[in-house]
XYZ file of C-alpha atoms in Angstrom:
222
model
C 51.783 5.289 6.975
C 50.868 6.615 3.549
C 50.669 10.464 4.530
C 47.676 12.904 4.996
C 45.090 12.721 2.272
C 43.314 16.082 1.594
C 42.020 17.719 -1.535
C 43.108 14.836 -3.495
C 46.810 15.049 -2.515
C 49.048 13.282 -0.141
C 51.905 15.167 1.934
C 54.950 13.347 1.129
C 56.436 11.129 3.911
C 59.139 8.714 3.580
C 57.930 5.187 2.848
C 60.971 3.634 4.373
C 64.223 5.006 6.109
C 67.136 4.444 3.574
C 69.850 2.313 5.039
C 73.581 2.880 4.002
C 74.384 0.144 1.504
C 77.855 -1.232 1.199
C 79.775 -0.209 -1.993
C 81.516 -3.030 -3.832
C 85.030 -2.443 -5.193
C 85.014 -1.496 -8.604
C 87.864 -1.306 -11.247
C 86.223 1.268 -13.565
C 83.934 4.218 -13.358
C 81.236 2.632 -15.144
C 81.395 -0.721 -13.426
C 77.958 -1.732 -12.229
C 77.149 -1.747 -8.608
C 75.291 -4.804 -7.187
C 74.664 -6.650 -3.819
C 74.771 -10.277 -3.054
C 72.472 -12.651 -5.244
C 72.054 -9.556 -7.559
C 69.067 -8.150 -5.868
C 68.344 -4.300 -5.721
C 68.763 -2.658 -2.516
C 65.503 -2.278 -0.483
C 65.072 -2.276 3.284
C 63.671 -5.336 4.861
C 59.771 -5.281 5.158
C 57.743 -5.654 8.272
C 55.744 -8.928 8.353
C 52.081 -8.545 7.134
C 49.455 -8.997 9.815
C 46.228 -10.777 9.270
C 44.502 -7.419 9.458
C 46.356 -5.996 6.616
C 44.027 -5.507 3.448
C 44.522 -6.478 -0.078
C 44.755 -2.816 -0.972
C 47.679 -1.948 1.086
C 49.358 -5.212 -0.192
C 48.917 -3.943 -3.568
C 50.762 -0.653 -2.758
C 53.619 -2.662 -1.046
C 53.892 -4.858 -4.083
C 53.959 -1.837 -6.266
C 56.872 -0.422 -4.280
C 58.732 -3.737 -4.400
C 58.547 -3.580 -8.196
C 60.230 -0.223 -8.376
C 63.847 0.561 -8.738
C 65.927 2.271 -6.246
C 66.054 5.427 -8.448
C 62.294 5.401 -8.611
C 61.881 5.017 -4.833
C 64.193 7.940 -4.289
C 62.317 10.006 -6.818
C 59.026 9.381 -4.768
C 60.854 10.487 -1.575
C 62.165 13.632 -3.164
C 59.544 14.521 -5.654
C 56.180 15.473 -4.213
C 54.259 15.428 -7.673
C 55.517 11.815 -8.272
C 54.715 10.843 -4.867
C 51.029 12.219 -5.168
C 50.791 10.688 -8.656
C 51.910 7.149 -7.484
C 49.225 7.344 -4.671
C 46.414 8.582 -6.851
C 47.080 5.839 -9.264
C 46.992 3.219 -6.650
C 43.821 1.071 -6.312
C 43.727 1.656 -2.436
C 43.679 5.414 -2.770
C 41.076 5.098 -5.488
C 38.813 3.193 -3.217
C 39.366 5.668 -0.372
C 38.691 8.511 -2.694
C 35.555 6.764 -4.067
C 34.260 6.071 -0.540
C 35.042 9.641 0.461
C 32.961 10.952 -2.589
C 30.146 8.492 -1.838
C 29.933 9.641 1.792
C 30.110 13.236 0.741
C 27.251 12.728 -1.717
C 25.196 10.949 0.985
C 25.745 13.832 3.268
C 24.469 16.329 0.839
C 21.447 14.094 0.102
C 20.803 13.933 3.949
C 21.123 17.567 4.262
C 18.558 18.123 1.449
C 16.167 15.740 2.981
C 16.552 17.630 6.242
C 15.778 20.981 4.504
C 12.627 19.389 3.041
C 11.664 18.250 6.453
C 12.052 21.767 7.830
C 9.333 23.079 5.688
C 7.143 20.218 6.686
C 7.778 20.836 10.436
C 7.218 24.574 10.154
C 3.702 23.703 8.501
C 2.882 21.344 11.388
C 3.968 23.945 13.947
C 1.562 26.471 12.141
C -1.171 23.911 12.259
C -0.581 23.413 15.975
C -0.723 27.163 16.590
C -4.064 27.460 14.722
C -5.565 24.525 16.747
C -4.421 26.032 20.040
C -5.696 29.482 19.196
C -9.186 28.398 17.633
C -10.287 24.667 18.036
C -8.526 24.122 21.409
C -9.833 27.462 22.799
C -13.322 26.586 21.758
C -13.171 23.160 23.230
C -11.667 24.686 26.457
C -14.590 26.947 26.730
C -17.056 24.338 26.322
C -15.424 22.133 28.819
C -15.311 25.004 31.321
C -19.045 25.536 30.775
C -19.779 21.794 31.312
C -17.802 21.909 34.600
C -19.695 24.800 35.820
C -22.929 22.954 34.961
C -21.894 19.881 36.877
C -20.758 22.095 39.877
C -24.380 23.809 39.989
C -26.061 20.514 39.736
C -23.972 19.019 42.417
C -24.633 21.961 44.622
C -28.447 21.647 43.858
C -28.675 18.018 44.456
C -26.037 17.430 47.165
C -27.147 15.148 50.125
C -27.216 18.103 52.484
C -29.420 20.144 50.122
C -31.738 17.305 49.463
C -32.146 16.835 53.351
C -32.888 20.440 53.883
C -35.528 20.362 51.198
C -37.113 17.338 52.923
C -37.351 19.138 56.082
C -38.699 22.407 54.509
C -41.313 20.249 52.674
C -42.274 18.315 55.793
C -42.839 21.709 57.678
C -45.024 22.903 54.916
C -47.240 19.679 54.940
C -47.581 20.151 58.583
C -48.665 23.690 58.282
C -51.136 22.659 55.719
C -52.736 19.978 57.760
C -52.981 22.524 60.599
C -54.686 24.859 58.444
C -57.141 22.176 57.341
C -57.808 21.494 61.041
C -58.729 25.122 61.640
C -61.015 25.060 58.740
C -62.994 22.141 60.229
C -63.223 24.081 63.583
C -64.530 27.128 61.821
C -67.229 25.108 60.160
C -65.810 25.645 56.755
C -65.474 22.107 55.796
C -67.334 18.829 56.332
C -65.905 16.115 58.655
C -65.669 13.538 55.840
C -63.915 15.703 53.573
C -61.570 16.749 56.415
C -60.742 13.219 57.332
C -59.958 12.206 53.866
C -57.539 15.263 53.234
C -56.049 15.414 56.650
C -55.059 11.374 56.362
C -53.313 12.128 53.084
C -51.493 15.181 54.327
C -50.276 13.516 57.450
C -49.191 10.527 55.431
C -46.984 12.660 53.226
C -45.655 14.473 56.248
C -44.470 11.270 58.084
C -43.089 9.838 54.862
C -40.828 12.876 54.326
C -39.926 13.049 57.959
C -38.977 9.521 58.192
C -36.942 9.752 54.946
C -35.044 12.870 56.401
C -34.345 10.977 59.565
C -32.886 7.938 57.604
C -30.772 10.193 55.540
C -29.310 11.808 58.677
C -28.887 8.715 60.389
C -26.869 7.172 57.368
C -24.193 10.054 57.765
C -25.689 12.495 55.251
C -25.876 15.839 56.864
C -26.477 19.244 55.506
C -23.176 20.614 53.894
C -21.759 17.236 52.815
């Protein structure tokens, strides 16, 4: 409607399309020209809608206050056209808003540049953590996992059952050796009975424990 605004200037576009005006009959060269009711020639205006702003209304009012010669000059003289627009409140408000937005964009750009340095420092810190603290923590974690795996392998149900069986066999062999000592006369009967009962008690205890573990589903290799 008002032309393209760039670099503080407007490209001139006609504000209205001039309409041919009827020329009254004159008797002299210098006779004044006029229309009905003595009003200056001006094209009919479009009705103002509810969305029209006060700034645009001010421009329209300023145009209404100009003579036909002044309006024609605005149409033909780009400098006069730009001067009129730059002096209007609406254009000043637009120019002020544009400058405010430009300054705000510059401020945001500066803030982004400041954040860029902070982000770079944080990236360096993350790199240091990954190469030093994280690597050491990962190594400790791997060692702990290895120890856990060793303990689970040593004390797994299958391994414990096998150890119970080995311990029971050893006790059985010890009691057999003790009996042979009695037969060879190397041990008194009272001492033999005491030690033999202790060995057999441990043997049966370990054997029953192993059988209970196997019957519960715990087998070697589980």
